[in-house]
Coordinates of C-alpha atoms in Angstrom, one line a residue:
X3 CA 29.4 -15.4 -26.8
X4 CA 26.8 -15.4 -23.1
X5 CA 23.5 -15.0 -24.1
X6 CA 22.1 -11.6 -23.4
X7 CA 19.3 -12.0 -20.3
X8 CA 16.8 -10.6 -20.1
X9 CA 13.4 -10.2 -17.5
X10 CA 10.0 -9.0 -18.4
X11 CA 7.5 -6.7 -16.3
X12 CA 3.9 -6.5 -16.5
X13 CA 2.9 -3.3 -15.5
X14 CA 4.7 -0.1 -14.4
X15 CA 3.4 0.6 -11.1
X16 CA 5.1 1.3 -8.1
X17 CA 5.6 -2.1 -7.3
X18 CA 7.0 -2.0 -11.2
X19 CA 8.7 0.2 -11.1
X20 CA 11.0 -0.5 -8.1
X21 CA 11.3 -4.0 -9.3
X22 CA 12.8 -3.0 -12.4
X23 CA 15.4 -1.5 -9.7
X24 CA 16.2 -4.5 -9.0
X25 CA 15.8 -6.6 -11.2
X26 CA 18.9 -4.3 -13.9
X27 CA 21.4 -6.1 -11.3
X28 CA 20.9 -9.3 -11.9
X29 CA 19.2 -9.0 -15.7
X30 CA 20.9 -7.4 -19.1
X31 CA 18.4 -6.3 -20.0
X32 CA 14.5 -4.6 -18.8
X33 CA 11.7 -4.1 -20.2
X34 CA 8.2 -2.8 -17.9
X35 CA 5.1 -3.5 -20.6
X36 CA 2.6 -0.7 -18.7
X37 CA -0.3 -0.4 -20.5
X38 CA -0.4 3.6 -20.2
X39 CA 2.1 6.1 -22.4
X40 CA 3.4 7.6 -19.5
X41 CA 2.7 11.8 -19.0
X42 CA 6.1 13.6 -19.3
X43 CA 5.0 15.4 -16.0
X44 CA 3.8 14.0 -13.0
X45 CA 0.0 14.0 -13.7
X46 CA -2.7 11.5 -13.0
X47 CA -3.6 8.2 -15.2
X48 CA -5.7 5.9 -16.2
X49 CA -4.0 2.9 -15.0
X50 CA -3.5 4.6 -11.2
X51 CA -6.9 5.3 -10.7
X52 CA -6.2 6.4 -6.5
X53 CA -3.7 8.0 -7.1
X54 CA -5.7 11.9 -6.9
X55 CA -6.0 10.5 -3.3
X56 CA -3.8 10.6 0.0
X57 CA -0.6 8.3 -0.4
X58 CA 2.0 8.1 2.9
X59 CA 5.1 6.5 2.6
X60 CA 6.0 4.9 6.0
X61 CA 9.4 5.3 7.5
X62 CA 10.1 1.7 6.7
X63 CA 9.6 2.6 3.2
X64 CA 11.0 5.9 2.9
X65 CA 14.2 3.9 3.8
X66 CA 14.3 1.1 1.7
X67 CA 13.6 4.1 -1.4
X68 CA 16.2 6.0 -0.4
X69 CA 18.7 2.4 -0.7
X70 CA 17.4 2.0 -4.7
X71 CA 18.0 5.5 -5.3
X72 CA 20.0 7.9 -3.3
X73 CA 19.3 11.2 -3.4
X74 CA 15.1 10.9 -4.0
X75 CA 14.6 11.7 -0.8
X76 CA 16.0 15.4 -1.3
X77 CA 15.0 14.9 -4.7
X78 CA 11.2 14.9 -3.9
X79 CA 11.7 17.2 -1.6
X80 CA 13.3 20.5 -4.1
X81 CA 10.7 19.4 -6.5
X82 CA 8.0 20.9 -4.1
X83 CA 6.7 18.4 -1.8
X84 CA 7.0 19.6 2.3
X85 CA 9.3 17.8 5.1
X86 CA 6.6 16.7 7.6
X87 CA 7.9 16.9 11.4
X88 CA 5.4 14.1 12.8
X89 CA 5.1 16.4 16.5
X90 CA 3.6 18.8 14.0
X91 CA 1.2 16.8 13.0
X92 CA -2.4 15.4 15.0
X93 CA -3.2 12.0 15.4
X94 CA -7.7 11.2 16.3
X95 CA -6.6 7.6 17.4
X96 CA -10.1 5.7 17.7
X97 CA -9.5 6.5 21.7
X98 CA -9.0 10.4 21.2
X99 CA -6.1 12.6 21.0
X100 CA -2.7 10.9 20.3
X101 CA 0.3 12.7 22.3
X102 CA 2.7 13.4 19.8
X103 CA 5.8 11.4 18.5
X104 CA 9.4 11.7 20.4
X105 CA 11.5 12.7 18.0
X106 CA 13.0 9.3 17.1
X107 CA 10.6 8.9 14.7
X108 CA 11.8 10.7 11.0
X109 CA 10.4 13.0 9.2
X110 CA 7.7 12.6 6.6
X111 CA 7.5 13.4 3.2
X112 CA 4.6 14.3 1.6
X113 CA 3.5 14.1 -2.4
X114 CA 1.4 13.5 -4.7
X115 CA 1.7 9.9 -6.4
X116 CA 2.1 11.5 -9.3
X117 CA 5.0 13.3 -8.1
X118 CA 6.7 10.1 -6.3
X119 CA 6.1 7.7 -9.7
X120 CA 7.4 10.6 -12.2
X121 CA 10.7 10.8 -10.2
X122 CA 11.1 7.0 -10.1
X123 CA 10.6 6.7 -13.4
X124 CA 13.0 9.9 -14.4
X125 CA 16.3 7.8 -12.3
X126 CA 14.4 4.5 -13.6
X127 CA 15.6 5.8 -17.5
X128 CA 19.4 6.6 -16.3
X129 CA 19.2 3.1 -16.1
X130 CA 20.3 1.9 -20.0
X131 CA 19.5 -1.4 -19.6
X132 CA 16.1 -0.8 -18.5
X133 CA 13.2 -0.1 -20.9
X134 CA 10.0 1.1 -21.0
X135 CA 7.4 -0.5 -23.2
X136 CA 4.1 2.0 -23.4
X137 CA 0.6 1.3 -24.7
X138 CA 1.4 -2.7 -24.3
X139 CA -1.3 -4.9 -23.3
X140 CA -0.5 -8.1 -22.3
X141 CA -2.5 -10.7 -23.5
X142 CA -1.4 -14.5 -22.2
X143 CA 2.0 -16.3 -21.2
X144 CA 4.8 -18.1 -23.3
X145 CA 5.4 -21.3 -22.2
X146 CA 8.0 -23.9 -23.7
X147 CA 6.2 -27.3 -25.1
X148 CA 5.3 -29.1 -21.3
X149 CA 3.8 -26.1 -20.1
X150 CA 6.5 -26.2 -17.2
X151 CA 8.5 -23.1 -17.7
X152 CA 7.5 -19.1 -18.7
X153 CA 9.2 -18.3 -21.9
X154 CA 7.6 -14.8 -22.4
X155 CA 4.5 -12.5 -23.3
X156 CA 2.5 -11.7 -25.9
X157 CA 1.6 -8.4 -26.1
X158 CA -0.6 -6.3 -27.5
X159 CA 0.5 -2.8 -28.8
X160 CA -1.3 0.4 -29.8
X161 CA 0.3 3.5 -31.5
X162 CA 0.2 6.5 -29.1
X163 CA -0.1 9.0 -31.6
X164 CA -3.4 6.9 -33.9
X165 CA -4.1 3.9 -31.4
X166 CA -6.0 2.2 -34.3
X167 CA -2.6 1.5 -35.1
X168 CA -2.8 -2.4 -33.3
X169 CA -0.2 -4.6 -34.0
X170 CA 0.8 -8.3 -31.8
X171 CA 4.4 -8.8 -30.5
X172 CA 5.6 -12.0 -28.6
X173 CA 8.3 -10.9 -25.9
X174 CA 10.5 -13.6 -24.4
X175 CA 12.5 -13.6 -21.3
X176 CA 14.0 -15.3 -18.5
X177 CA 11.9 -14.4 -15.7
X178 CA 8.4 -12.8 -15.7
X179 CA 7.4 -10.4 -13.5
X180 CA 3.8 -10.0 -12.7
X181 CA 2.7 -6.1 -11.4
X182 CA 0.1 -5.5 -13.3
X183 CA -2.3 -5.0 -9.9
X184 CA -5.6 -6.6 -8.9
X185 CA -6.6 -6.7 -12.3
X186 CA -3.9 -9.2 -12.7
X187 CA -4.8 -12.0 -15.1
X188 CA -2.6 -14.6 -14.1
X189 CA -5.0 -17.0 -12.5
X190 CA -6.7 -17.4 -16.0
X191 CA -3.2 -17.1 -17.8
X192 CA -2.4 -19.9 -15.7
X193 CA -5.9 -22.1 -15.7
X194 CA -5.3 -21.5 -19.6
X195 CA -1.5 -23.0 -19.4
X196 CA -3.2 -26.0 -17.6
X197 CA -2.6 -24.9 -14.0
X198 CA -4.6 -24.8 -11.1
X199 CA -5.8 -20.7 -10.5
X200 CA -5.0 -19.5 -6.5
X201 CA -7.5 -19.4 -4.3
X202 CA -8.2 -15.7 -3.1
X203 CA -9.2 -14.2 0.4
X204 CA -11.5 -11.4 -0.4
X205 CA -12.6 -9.5 2.8
X206 CA -13.9 -6.4 2.3
X207 CA -15.5 -3.9 4.8
X208 CA -16.6 -1.4 2.0
X209 CA -14.8 1.4 2.9
X210 CA -14.9 4.4 -0.2
X211 CA -13.3 7.4 0.1
X212 CA -13.1 11.2 -1.0
X213 CA -10.4 13.6 -1.7
X214 CA -10.0 17.1 -3.4
X215 CA -7.2 19.5 -3.5
X216 CA -7.1 22.9 -2.0
X217 CA -4.7 25.4 -2.6
X218 CA -2.2 26.7 0.1
X219 CA -3.4 30.1 1.2
X220 CA -5.7 31.0 4.1
X221 CA -6.4 29.5 7.0
X222 CA -5.0 26.6 4.9
X223 CA -1.5 27.7 5.5
X224 CA -1.5 27.4 9.3
X225 CA -3.6 24.5 9.2
X226 CA -1.8 21.5 11.3
X227 CA -2.0 18.2 9.7
X228 CA -4.5 15.4 11.1
X229 CA -5.7 12.2 10.4
X230 CA -8.6 11.1 12.2
X231 CA -8.8 7.5 12.2
X232 CA -12.4 5.7 11.7
X233 CA -13.7 3.1 15.3
X234 CA -15.7 0.9 13.6
X235 CA -17.7 -0.8 14.9
X236 CA -18.8 2.1 16.6
X237 CA -17.6 5.2 14.1
X238 CA -17.7 4.9 10.7
X239 CA -16.1 8.1 9.1
X240 CA -12.8 10.2 9.1
X241 CA -10.5 11.7 7.1
X242 CA -7.1 13.4 6.9
X243 CA -5.9 16.8 5.6
X244 CA -2.1 16.8 4.4
X245 CA 0.2 20.1 2.0
X246 CA 1.3 18.5 -0.6
X247 CA 4.5 19.5 -3.1
X248 CA 3.6 22.3 -5.0
X249 CA 1.4 25.1 -2.1
X250 CA -1.1 22.1 -2.2
X251 CA -3.2 20.7 0.7
X252 CA -5.3 17.6 0.5
X253 CA -8.1 16.6 2.5
X254 CA -9.3 12.5 2.1
X255 CA -12.4 11.9 4.1
X256 CA -13.2 8.0 4.6
X257 CA -16.5 6.7 5.3
X258 CA -16.7 2.6 6.0
X259 CA -19.5 0.0 6.3
X260 CA -20.9 2.1 2.8
X261 CA -21.4 5.0 4.8
X262 CA -19.4 6.6 1.9
X263 CA -18.5 10.2 1.7
X264 CA -20.4 12.3 -1.1
X265 CA -18.7 13.5 -4.1
X266 CA -20.5 16.6 -4.3
X267 CA -18.7 20.1 -2.3
X268 CA -21.7 20.0 -0.7
X269 CA -21.9 16.9 0.9
X270 CA -18.3 17.0 1.1
X271 CA -18.2 19.4 3.5
X272 CA -21.2 18.6 5.4
X273 CA -19.1 14.7 5.7
X274 CA -16.6 16.5 7.2
X275 CA -18.9 18.6 9.2
X276 CA -19.8 15.4 11.5
X277 CA -16.3 14.0 12.0
X278 CA -15.4 13.6 15.5
X279 CA -12.7 16.5 15.6
X280 CA -14.1 20.1 13.5
X281 CA -10.1 20.6 12.4
X282 CA -11.1 19.2 8.7
X283 CA -14.0 20.8 8.6
X284 CA -12.8 23.7 9.8
X285 CA -9.8 24.2 7.5
X286 CA -11.3 23.7 4.5
X287 CA -14.8 24.8 4.7
X288 CA -13.6 28.2 3.2
X289 CA -10.2 27.6 1.6
X290 CA -10.1 27.8 -2.7
X291 CA -10.5 24.3 -4.2
X292 CA -8.6 23.3 -7.2
X293 CA -9.9 20.3 -8.2
X294 CA -13.2 18.0 -8.2
X295 CA -13.9 15.8 -5.6
X296 CA -12.8 12.2 -6.4
X297 CA -14.2 9.3 -5.2
X298 CA -12.8 5.5 -4.9
X299 CA -14.1 3.0 -3.6
X300 CA -11.9 -0.3 -4.5
X301 CA -10.8 -1.1 -1.4
X302 CA -11.3 -4.6 -0.5
X303 CA -8.7 -6.7 1.0
X304 CA -7.7 -9.3 -1.7
X305 CA -5.0 -12.6 -1.4
X306 CA -4.0 -14.5 -4.1
X307 CA -2.3 -17.9 -2.4
X308 CA 0.4 -18.0 -5.1
X309 CA 2.2 -19.9 -2.4
X310 CA -0.3 -23.0 -1.8
X311 CA -0.2 -23.9 -5.7
X312 CA 0.7 -27.8 -6.0
X313 CA 2.2 -27.0 -9.2
X314 CA 3.8 -23.5 -10.4
X315 CA 5.6 -22.9 -13.1
X316 CA 9.6 -21.0 -13.4
X317 CA 10.4 -18.1 -14.2
X318 CA 7.1 -16.7 -13.1
X319 CA 6.9 -14.4 -9.8
X320 CA 3.7 -11.8 -8.7
X321 CA 4.9 -8.8 -7.0
X322 CA 2.7 -6.2 -5.3
X323 CA -1.1 -6.0 -5.4
X324 CA -1.7 -8.6 -7.9
X325 CA -0.9 -11.2 -5.5
X326 CA -1.7 -9.0 -2.0
X327 CA -3.7 -6.0 -1.4
X328 CA -4.9 -4.1 1.6
X329 CA -7.5 -1.5 1.9
X330 CA -5.4 1.9 0.7
X331 CA -6.7 3.6 4.0
X332 CA -4.2 1.9 6.5
X333 CA -1.2 3.5 4.1
X334 CA 0.5 0.3 3.7
X335 CA 0.8 -0.2 -0.1
X336 CA 3.8 1.5 -1.3
X337 CA 6.0 0.4 1.5
X338 CA 4.9 -3.1 1.1
X339 CA 5.8 -2.5 -2.6
X340 CA 9.1 -1.7 -1.5
X341 CA 9.1 -4.7 0.9
X342 CA 8.7 -6.7 -2.3
X343 CA 11.3 -5.7 -4.1
X344 CA 14.1 -5.9 -1.6
X345 CA 13.1 -9.4 -1.4
X346 CA 13.3 -10.0 -4.4
X347 CA 17.0 -8.5 -4.2
X348 CA 17.2 -10.7 -1.5
X349 CA 16.2 -13.8 -2.9
X350 CA 17.9 -13.5 -6.6
X351 CA 20.9 -12.6 -4.4
X352 CA 21.4 -16.1 -2.8
X353 CA 20.4 -17.8 -6.3
X354 CA 22.2 -17.0 -7.8
X355 CA 25.4 -19.0 -5.7
X356 CA 23.2 -22.3 -6.6
X357 CA 22.8 -22.6 -10.0
X358 CA 25.7 -22.1 -12.8
X359 CA 24.5 -19.4 -15.6
X360 CA 22.2 -18.2 -13.8
X361 CA 18.7 -21.0 -13.5
X362 CA 16.2 -19.9 -12.1
X363 CA 15.2 -23.1 -11.4
X364 CA 13.1 -23.4 -8.4
X365 CA 13.6 -20.3 -7.8
X366 CA 9.3 -18.4 -8.6
X367 CA 8.2 -20.6 -6.0
X368 CA 10.0 -20.6 -3.1
X369 CA 10.0 -16.8 -3.8
X370 CA 6.5 -16.4 -3.6
X371 CA 6.5 -18.0 -0.3
X372 CA 8.8 -16.3 1.3
X373 CA 6.7 -13.1 0.1
X374 CA 3.6 -14.6 1.6
X375 CA 4.9 -14.8 4.9
X376 CA 6.3 -10.9 4.0
X377 CA 2.5 -10.2 3.5
X378 CA 1.3 -11.6 7.0
X379 CA 1.4 -8.4 9.2
X380 CA 0.3 -6.2 6.7
X381 CA -2.3 -8.2 5.9
X382 CA -3.0 -9.5 9.4
X383 CA -3.5 -5.3 10.7
X384 CA -5.7 -4.4 7.5
X385 CA -7.9 -7.7 8.3
X386 CA -8.1 -7.2 11.9
X387 CA -9.2 -3.5 11.0
X388 CA -11.6 -4.0 8.6
X389 CA -13.4 -6.8 10.2
X390 CA -14.4 -4.7 13.2
X391 CA -17.7 -3.4 10.9
X392 CA -20.6 -4.7 11.3
X393 CA -21.1 -4.7 7.1
X394 CA -17.6 -6.5 6.8
X395 CA -17.4 -9.7 4.1
X396 CA -15.7 -12.7 3.9
X397 CA -13.1 -12.0 7.4
X398 CA -13.2 -15.6 8.9
X399 CA -10.7 -14.6 11.9
X400 CA -9.5 -17.7 14.6
X401 CA -9.7 -17.0 18.2
X402 CA -5.8 -16.0 18.1
X403 CA -6.2 -12.8 15.7
X404 CA -10.2 -11.9 17.1
X405 CA -7.9 -11.7 21.4
X406 CA -5.3 -9.9 19.5
X407 CA -7.5 -7.0 18.1
X408 CA -9.2 -6.9 21.8
X409 CA -5.8 -6.7 23.2
X410 CA -4.8 -3.8 20.4
X411 CA -7.8 -2.3 21.6
X412 CA -6.6 -1.6 25.1
X413 CA -3.2 -0.6 23.9
X414 CA -5.0 2.2 21.5
X415 CA -7.0 3.7 24.9
X416 CA -3.3 3.7 26.9
X417 CA -1.3 5.3 23.7
X418 CA -3.8 8.3 24.3
X419 CA -2.0 8.5 28.0
X420 CA 1.7 7.2 27.5
X421 CA 3.7 8.9 25.1
X422 CA 5.9 6.2 25.1
X423 CA 3.5 3.5 24.2
X424 CA 2.1 5.9 21.3
X425 CA 5.4 6.0 20.2
X426 CA 6.1 1.9 20.6
X427 CA 3.0 2.1 18.2
X428 CA 4.2 3.9 15.7
X429 CA 6.9 2.7 15.2
X430 CA 5.2 -0.7 14.3
X431 CA 2.6 0.7 12.2
X432 CA 5.4 2.9 10.0
X433 CA 7.1 -0.9 9.9
X434 CA 10.2 0.0 11.3
X435 CA 9.9 -2.5 14.7
X436 CA 7.9 -5.6 15.0
X437 CA 4.6 -6.2 16.1
X438 CA 5.8 -8.0 19.0
X439 CA 7.0 -4.8 20.8
X440 CA 3.9 -4.1 21.3
X441 CA 3.6 -7.6 24.1
X442 CA 6.5 -6.3 26.0
X443 CA 5.8 -6.2 29.6
X444 CA 5.9 -2.5 29.8
X445 CA 3.1 -2.1 27.6
X446 CA 0.8 -5.1 28.1
X447 CA 0.9 -4.5 32.1
X448 CA -0.3 -1.2 31.2
X449 CA -2.9 -2.4 28.1
X450 CA -3.6 -5.0 30.9
X451 CA -4.6 -3.2 33.3
X452 CA -7.5 -1.1 31.5
X453 CA -9.4 -3.9 31.8
X454 CA -8.9 -4.0 35.8
X455 CA -9.6 -0.1 35.5
X456 CA -13.2 -0.7 33.9
X457 CA -14.2 -3.3 35.4
X458 CA -13.6 -1.5 38.6
X459 CA -15.4 1.7 37.2
X460 CA -18.5 -0.9 36.7
X461 CA -18.1 -2.7 40.3
X462 CA -17.9 1.2 41.4
X463 CA -21.5 1.9 39.7
X464 CA -22.9 -1.4 40.6
X465 CA -22.3 -0.3 44.4
X466 CA -23.9 3.3 44.2
X467 CA -26.2 2.2 42.3
X468 CA -27.5 -0.5 44.8
X469 CA -26.7 1.7 47.6
X470 CA -29.1 4.1 46.4
X471 CA -31.8 1.6 45.7

């Protein structure tokens, strides 16, 4: 009789939930070990402290989630998540108001993170081979005698109704997936098994944000959603206001370089008033708040270089924020989690024919190397933005990256005047198109032309000054 195959996921984050959807296709049994007890309805939980803030699922992420869970988009809408036509929302870019995007960009679905996670957990529960092991804290990795292979995890479980009732258990598996987020303990666990922990790259622009949810009535019901970008080093403040399910609006204020938005009502409103456009302030100044102001400052970019390790154990992979965490204000997190899961599916499909009986030899190292390449573009985008803040720490950009940053500044200046360039930029932002499209001659000539225009204006000012003198 063939042995039942088993995969364990550490953490019920979005990355972990999406990975379980993939692993359910390749393993007989999938166990999600989560420290929290999941709420029975959409609600915040301790393991996702940023869930009270704005989450945007980019078009690429929406496409992947719909492939994983057919009908998910309609289910979110049926639960009250509003569809948002990009043409009806505003973007105050670093260079000013961007033109309305064309119909080519798909509608966004706006929702709270609590609703999305709850809907996905509900869909996963329909899979009889996916099991949620709640109240479980993973305390270490189990390895074979040579410590060359990971064979499971040790877990400390607590009882939902009696937290003092704790018991330890060893869980064995063919594959262990760490989706435990930035607090991942895998570096320490690897060290305890005799491996070098991965090098880390941390870039911190000391960005913080604060959010509050309002009743969607009165003036808010006529408000157009808007996103106000920061523009470091000159403008450290930004924000957004978007509708979510339940006829509610979520207002988000952003401050970089330690220019954090306050968490008290008066300070929150005053911060909104100082933004370069009064749109958000006008929308919320007389609105009915239905939550406190919640703040979050854990926004550093953190990359763990597992792909560089000389020795790496079999049957262990790390995904999501446990390997690569971006500053959340750029909205890449959920979509990259979906891309991670998609790559996991592709790699497992390629693995099966090469090794008999599902042998995963060599799979872990190869997967981490491919994942590192996948993260290159969103990582570069995030750190190139955060490195602009004068107080940013950890950024060591090479010449090519600095030139790219300067070029993108020119593109941003062009897009406020050119709807086609704006459309191309948004398609790259939504990870539908490669950044290479922004270097197409039709865009590059316009961008570089900005340099000529600036130089001509400077020469004209100099000539006028000289003649007047």
